[in-house]
């Protein structure tokens, strides 16, 4: 079936605006993860869900960042009052089983966010 | 704070060369070690999930070994091809029951034809 999809692929916004990034995981996947990836670096964990429950949000940098997955499928990462330091690639990943440490995570293509 | 280290940071080889690079991770409370292949502008692609000490996994010309007691994993590429050029990332799950991964900074491999 289809892989993880994310939209938009590119987002340019002005400082102070709110943005919403969408992730559509692989159908049937229980766990959904959000990561942020700076240029040339590996992904950095932000938050994760099992079904609709947010299990861990310890990686969210501050309270301007929030995420939801209300029906246990599509997830939205929202950044309020964006700042230039928020510019990065935001990647979503999903895995079949609930948050297992040995589960393969399948990554989406990412949303490249640029805050001017 | 968990730390995942990869070396070297970058590697330049000629087509046909075999190469290897290292991922170091905390040896205590080991759960699994993930390897990903990442081409710029694409999604990271899962290569292996390694769980047992002494594990060896293979996918085509790429193989990986695991030593959980000393906290390292090697990734080997036999007979490198230009299409192997990518960044190879390893990742280590955090503690507890969660699967969120801590990634290393990667080894960037360039294979010249």
mmCIF file of C-alpha atoms in Angstrom:
data_model
loop_
_atom_site.group_PDB
_atom_site.id
_atom_site.type_symbol
_atom_site.label_atom_id
_atom_site.label_comp_id
_atom_site.label_asym_id
_atom_site.label_seq_id
_atom_site.Cartn_x
_atom_site.Cartn_y
_atom_site.Cartn_z
ATOM 1 C CA UNK A 1 0.000 0.000 0.000
ATOM 2 C CA UNK A 2 0.931 3.647 0.039
ATOM 3 C CA UNK A 3 3.694 4.852 2.277
ATOM 4 C CA UNK A 4 3.623 7.654 4.807
ATOM 5 C CA UNK A 5 2.545 10.910 3.223
ATOM 6 C CA UNK A 6 2.999 14.433 4.484
ATOM 7 C CA UNK A 7 1.623 17.756 3.391
ATOM 8 C CA UNK A 8 2.523 20.323 2.454
ATOM 9 C CA UNK A 9 5.940 19.273 1.180
ATOM 10 C CA UNK A 10 7.201 22.844 1.440
ATOM 11 C CA UNK A 11 5.910 25.645 3.599
ATOM 12 C CA UNK A 12 7.229 29.187 3.682
ATOM 13 C CA UNK A 13 5.744 31.419 6.312
ATOM 14 C CA UNK A 14 6.430 34.702 7.993
ATOM 15 C CA UNK A 15 7.603 34.934 11.550
ATOM 16 C CA UNK A 16 4.677 35.037 13.950
ATOM 17 C CA UNK A 17 2.298 33.023 11.778
ATOM 18 C CA UNK A 18 0.859 29.668 12.808
ATOM 19 C CA UNK A 19 1.463 26.592 10.653
ATOM 20 C CA UNK A 20 -0.144 23.152 10.591
ATOM 21 C CA UNK A 21 1.735 20.179 9.179
ATOM 22 C CA UNK A 22 -0.117 17.040 8.275
ATOM 23 C CA UNK A 23 0.930 13.397 8.382
ATOM 24 C CA UNK A 24 -0.995 10.485 6.926
ATOM 25 C CA UNK A 25 0.569 7.235 8.200
ATOM 26 C CA UNK A 26 0.548 3.847 6.544
ATOM 27 C CA UNK A 27 -2.935 2.393 6.867
ATOM 28 C CA UNK A 28 -3.275 0.244 9.962
ATOM 29 C CA UNK A 29 -0.142 1.509 11.655
ATOM 30 C CA UNK A 30 -0.692 2.022 15.355
ATOM 31 C CA UNK A 31 2.201 4.293 16.216
ATOM 32 C CA UNK A 32 2.966 7.672 14.727
ATOM 33 C CA UNK A 33 6.074 9.697 15.445
ATOM 34 C CA UNK A 34 7.077 13.266 14.692
ATOM 35 C CA UNK A 35 10.730 14.173 14.248
ATOM 36 C CA UNK A 36 12.545 17.344 13.281
ATOM 37 C CA UNK A 37 15.636 17.168 11.118
ATOM 38 C CA UNK A 38 18.132 19.963 10.759
ATOM 39 C CA UNK A 39 20.231 20.166 7.617
ATOM 40 C CA UNK A 40 22.818 17.401 7.538
ATOM 41 C CA UNK A 41 21.674 15.894 10.843
ATOM 42 C CA UNK A 42 19.711 12.844 11.848
ATOM 43 C CA UNK A 43 16.064 13.209 12.884
ATOM 44 C CA UNK A 44 15.359 14.454 16.406
ATOM 45 C CA UNK A 45 12.334 13.098 18.259
ATOM 46 C CA UNK A 46 9.441 15.457 18.996
ATOM 47 C CA UNK A 47 6.405 13.431 20.016
ATOM 48 C CA UNK A 48 4.645 10.138 19.486
ATOM 49 C CA UNK A 49 1.161 8.610 19.489
ATOM 50 C CA UNK A 50 -0.287 5.170 19.929
ATOM 51 C CA UNK A 51 -3.651 5.312 18.227
ATOM 52 C CA UNK A 52 -5.072 8.687 19.288
ATOM 53 C CA UNK A 53 -3.213 8.867 22.592
ATOM 54 C CA UNK A 54 -0.157 11.075 22.782
ATOM 55 C CA UNK A 55 2.290 8.894 24.691
ATOM 56 C CA UNK A 56 5.276 11.172 24.874
ATOM 57 C CA UNK A 57 5.700 14.837 24.048
ATOM 58 C CA UNK A 58 8.997 15.328 25.787
ATOM 59 C CA UNK A 59 10.752 16.285 22.564
ATOM 60 C CA UNK A 60 8.525 19.244 21.774
ATOM 61 C CA UNK A 61 10.813 22.288 22.178
ATOM 62 C CA UNK A 62 8.282 24.565 23.889
ATOM 63 C CA UNK A 63 4.563 25.203 24.264
ATOM 64 C CA UNK A 64 4.279 26.743 20.810
ATOM 65 C CA UNK A 65 4.445 23.196 19.470
ATOM 66 C CA UNK A 66 1.502 20.841 19.759
ATOM 67 C CA UNK A 67 0.300 17.714 17.999
ATOM 68 C CA UNK A 68 -2.879 15.741 17.768
ATOM 69 C CA UNK A 69 -4.152 12.545 16.222
ATOM 70 C CA UNK A 70 -7.864 12.692 17.062
ATOM 71 C CA UNK A 71 -9.038 9.564 15.237
ATOM 72 C CA UNK A 72 -5.905 7.515 15.527
ATOM 73 C CA UNK A 73 -4.917 7.987 11.908
ATOM 74 C CA UNK A 74 -3.958 11.372 10.462
ATOM 75 C CA UNK A 75 -1.906 13.614 12.707
ATOM 76 C CA UNK A 76 -1.324 17.354 12.701
ATOM 77 C CA UNK A 77 1.704 19.097 14.140
ATOM 78 C CA UNK A 78 0.943 22.743 14.845
ATOM 79 C CA UNK A 79 3.511 25.435 15.463
ATOM 80 C CA UNK A 80 2.125 28.698 16.788
ATOM 81 C CA UNK A 81 3.807 32.085 16.423
ATOM 82 C CA UNK A 82 6.587 30.634 14.307
ATOM 83 C CA UNK A 83 10.154 31.823 14.772
ATOM 84 C CA UNK A 84 13.096 31.599 12.386
ATOM 85 C CA UNK A 85 14.719 28.912 14.532
ATOM 86 C CA UNK A 86 11.714 26.663 13.753
ATOM 87 C CA UNK A 87 12.930 26.329 10.158
ATOM 88 C CA UNK A 88 13.732 22.671 9.549
ATOM 89 C CA UNK A 89 12.492 19.502 7.891
ATOM 90 C CA UNK A 90 9.640 17.995 9.879
ATOM 91 C CA UNK A 91 9.319 14.255 9.376
ATOM 92 C CA UNK A 92 6.614 11.862 10.356
ATOM 93 C CA UNK A 93 7.063 8.122 10.765
ATOM 94 C CA UNK A 94 4.705 5.285 11.509
ATOM 95 C CA UNK A 95 5.122 1.750 12.759
ATOM 96 C CA UNK A 96 2.792 -1.197 12.757
ATOM 97 C CA UNK A 97 2.822 -2.168 16.397
ATOM 98 C CA UNK A 98 2.254 0.090 19.369
ATOM 99 C CA UNK A 99 5.479 1.917 20.120
ATOM 100 C CA UNK A 100 7.704 -1.110 20.074
ATOM 101 C CA UNK A 101 11.423 -0.557 20.324
ATOM 102 C CA UNK A 102 12.126 -3.170 17.698
ATOM 103 C CA UNK A 103 9.498 -2.006 15.229
ATOM 104 C CA UNK A 104 10.630 -0.597 11.935
ATOM 105 C CA UNK A 105 9.600 3.022 11.549
ATOM 106 C CA UNK A 106 8.653 4.100 8.050
ATOM 107 C CA UNK A 107 9.357 7.715 7.325
ATOM 108 C CA UNK A 108 7.444 10.161 5.198
ATOM 109 C CA UNK A 109 8.986 12.617 2.731
ATOM 110 C CA UNK A 110 8.874 15.443 5.246
ATOM 111 C CA UNK A 111 7.668 19.026 5.225
ATOM 112 C CA UNK A 112 10.384 21.605 4.674
ATOM 113 C CA UNK A 113 9.404 24.604 6.808
ATOM 114 C CA UNK A 114 11.053 27.952 6.205
ATOM 115 C CA UNK A 115 10.233 30.833 8.505
ATOM 116 C CA UNK A 116 11.198 34.214 7.103
ATOM 117 C CA UNK B 1 21.447 11.462 28.305
ATOM 118 C CA UNK B 2 21.638 8.741 25.666
ATOM 119 C CA UNK B 3 24.202 9.360 22.965
ATOM 120 C CA UNK B 4 24.599 7.621 19.643
ATOM 121 C CA UNK B 5 27.897 8.237 17.876
ATOM 122 C CA UNK B 6 28.761 7.417 14.298
ATOM 123 C CA UNK B 7 32.146 7.398 12.614
ATOM 124 C CA UNK B 8 33.495 8.504 10.323
ATOM 125 C CA UNK B 9 31.365 11.544 9.552
ATOM 126 C CA UNK B 10 32.056 11.160 5.853
ATOM 127 C CA UNK B 11 33.723 8.663 3.597
ATOM 128 C CA UNK B 12 34.820 8.855 -0.032
ATOM 129 C CA UNK B 13 35.508 5.587 -1.850
ATOM 130 C CA UNK B 14 35.945 4.387 -5.394
ATOM 131 C CA UNK B 15 33.417 2.198 -7.121
ATOM 132 C CA UNK B 16 34.151 -1.427 -6.276
ATOM 133 C CA UNK B 17 35.739 -0.679 -2.903
ATOM 134 C CA UNK B 18 34.328 -2.338 0.175
ATOM 135 C CA UNK B 19 33.796 -0.120 3.161
ATOM 136 C CA UNK B 20 32.497 -0.112 6.699
ATOM 137 C CA UNK B 21 31.517 2.350 9.361
ATOM 138 C CA UNK B 22 30.644 2.302 13.027
ATOM 139 C CA UNK B 23 27.755 3.146 15.297
ATOM 140 C CA UNK B 24 28.407 3.338 19.057
ATOM 141 C CA UNK B 25 25.595 3.312 21.585
ATOM 142 C CA UNK B 26 25.067 2.810 25.323
ATOM 143 C CA UNK B 27 25.677 -0.854 26.150
ATOM 144 C CA UNK B 28 23.433 -0.822 29.222
ATOM 145 C CA UNK B 29 19.683 -1.354 28.832
ATOM 146 C CA UNK B 30 20.000 -2.365 25.201
ATOM 147 C CA UNK B 31 16.764 -2.902 23.308
ATOM 148 C CA UNK B 32 17.484 -2.617 19.601
ATOM 149 C CA UNK B 33 19.620 -0.815 17.078
ATOM 150 C CA UNK B 34 18.167 0.520 13.839
ATOM 151 C CA UNK B 35 20.046 1.295 10.617
ATOM 152 C CA UNK B 36 18.652 3.636 8.002
ATOM 153 C CA UNK B 37 19.841 4.739 4.585
ATOM 154 C CA UNK B 38 19.034 8.325 3.725
ATOM 155 C CA UNK B 39 19.460 10.052 0.396
ATOM 156 C CA UNK B 40 19.104 13.805 0.527
ATOM 157 C CA UNK B 41 15.632 14.938 -0.553
ATOM 158 C CA UNK B 42 14.211 11.489 0.140
ATOM 159 C CA UNK B 43 12.825 9.728 3.218
ATOM 160 C CA UNK B 44 15.132 7.687 5.440
ATOM 161 C CA UNK B 45 14.801 4.073 4.337
ATOM 162 C CA UNK B 46 14.910 1.332 6.948
ATOM 163 C CA UNK B 47 17.734 -1.175 6.439
ATOM 164 C CA UNK B 48 17.916 -3.311 9.564
ATOM 165 C CA UNK B 49 16.600 -3.639 13.086
ATOM 166 C CA UNK B 50 19.105 -5.544 15.190
ATOM 167 C CA UNK B 51 18.229 -6.970 18.556
ATOM 168 C CA UNK B 52 20.541 -9.801 19.598
ATOM 169 C CA UNK B 53 24.199 -9.718 20.533
ATOM 170 C CA UNK B 54 26.158 -11.262 17.699
ATOM 171 C CA UNK B 55 23.326 -10.556 15.249
ATOM 172 C CA UNK B 56 24.373 -10.296 11.643
ATOM 173 C CA UNK B 57 21.936 -9.103 8.995
ATOM 174 C CA UNK B 58 22.337 -8.812 5.251
ATOM 175 C CA UNK B 59 20.501 -7.029 2.471
ATOM 176 C CA UNK B 60 22.149 -7.416 -0.893
ATOM 177 C CA UNK B 61 25.672 -6.017 -0.633
ATOM 178 C CA UNK B 62 24.975 -4.356 2.701
ATOM 179 C CA UNK B 63 25.403 -6.197 5.982
ATOM 180 C CA UNK B 64 25.538 -5.238 9.634
ATOM 181 C CA UNK B 65 26.841 -6.783 12.835
ATOM 182 C CA UNK B 66 25.988 -6.051 16.432
ATOM 183 C CA UNK B 67 27.935 -6.206 19.684
ATOM 184 C CA UNK B 68 25.640 -5.230 22.530
ATOM 185 C CA UNK B 69 28.187 -5.939 25.265
ATOM 186 C CA UNK B 70 30.628 -3.349 24.000
ATOM 187 C CA UNK B 71 27.990 -1.112 22.448
ATOM 188 C CA UNK B 72 28.786 -0.978 18.755
ATOM 189 C CA UNK B 73 27.450 -1.994 15.386
ATOM 190 C CA UNK B 74 29.274 -2.094 12.073
ATOM 191 C CA UNK B 75 27.682 -1.545 8.692
ATOM 192 C CA UNK B 76 29.541 -3.063 5.747
ATOM 193 C CA UNK B 77 29.076 -2.390 2.062
ATOM 194 C CA UNK B 78 30.747 -4.831 -0.296
ATOM 195 C CA UNK B 79 31.770 -3.624 -3.739
ATOM 196 C CA UNK B 80 30.398 -0.078 -3.364
ATOM 197 C CA UNK B 81 28.434 1.337 -6.266
ATOM 198 C CA UNK B 82 27.634 5.004 -6.993
ATOM 199 C CA UNK B 83 24.004 4.334 -6.070
ATOM 200 C CA UNK B 84 25.174 3.465 -2.547
ATOM 201 C CA UNK B 85 26.026 7.124 -2.049
ATOM 202 C CA UNK B 86 23.866 8.264 0.842
ATOM 203 C CA UNK B 87 23.990 9.040 4.535
ATOM 204 C CA UNK B 88 23.758 5.974 6.751
ATOM 205 C CA UNK B 89 22.062 6.632 10.071
ATOM 206 C CA UNK B 90 21.875 4.446 13.116
ATOM 207 C CA UNK B 91 19.276 4.953 15.836
ATOM 208 C CA UNK B 92 18.741 3.683 19.351
ATOM 209 C CA UNK B 93 15.355 3.499 21.078
ATOM 210 C CA UNK B 94 15.003 5.417 24.318
ATOM 211 C CA UNK B 95 14.232 3.647 27.553
ATOM 212 C CA UNK B 96 10.935 2.465 28.863
ATOM 213 C CA UNK B 97 8.480 0.866 26.488
ATOM 214 C CA UNK B 98 8.674 3.515 23.829
ATOM 215 C CA UNK B 99 9.994 3.280 20.337
ATOM 216 C CA UNK B 100 11.045 6.866 19.798
ATOM 217 C CA UNK B 101 14.526 6.818 18.365
ATOM 218 C CA UNK B 102 17.677 8.750 19.099
ATOM 219 C CA UNK B 103 19.622 9.099 15.873
ATOM 220 C CA UNK B 104 23.304 9.485 15.290
ATOM 221 C CA UNK B 105 24.527 12.206 12.962
ATOM 222 C CA UNK B 106 25.195 9.698 10.237
ATOM 223 C CA UNK B 107 28.052 8.686 7.996
ATOM 224 C CA UNK B 108 27.903 10.304 4.579
ATOM 225 C CA UNK B 109 29.204 7.924 1.931
ATOM 226 C CA UNK B 110 30.235 9.112 -1.523
ATOM 227 C CA UNK B 111 31.110 6.492 -4.116
ATOM 228 C CA UNK B 112 32.973 7.761 -7.170
ATOM 229 C CA UNK B 113 32.514 5.915 -10.459
#
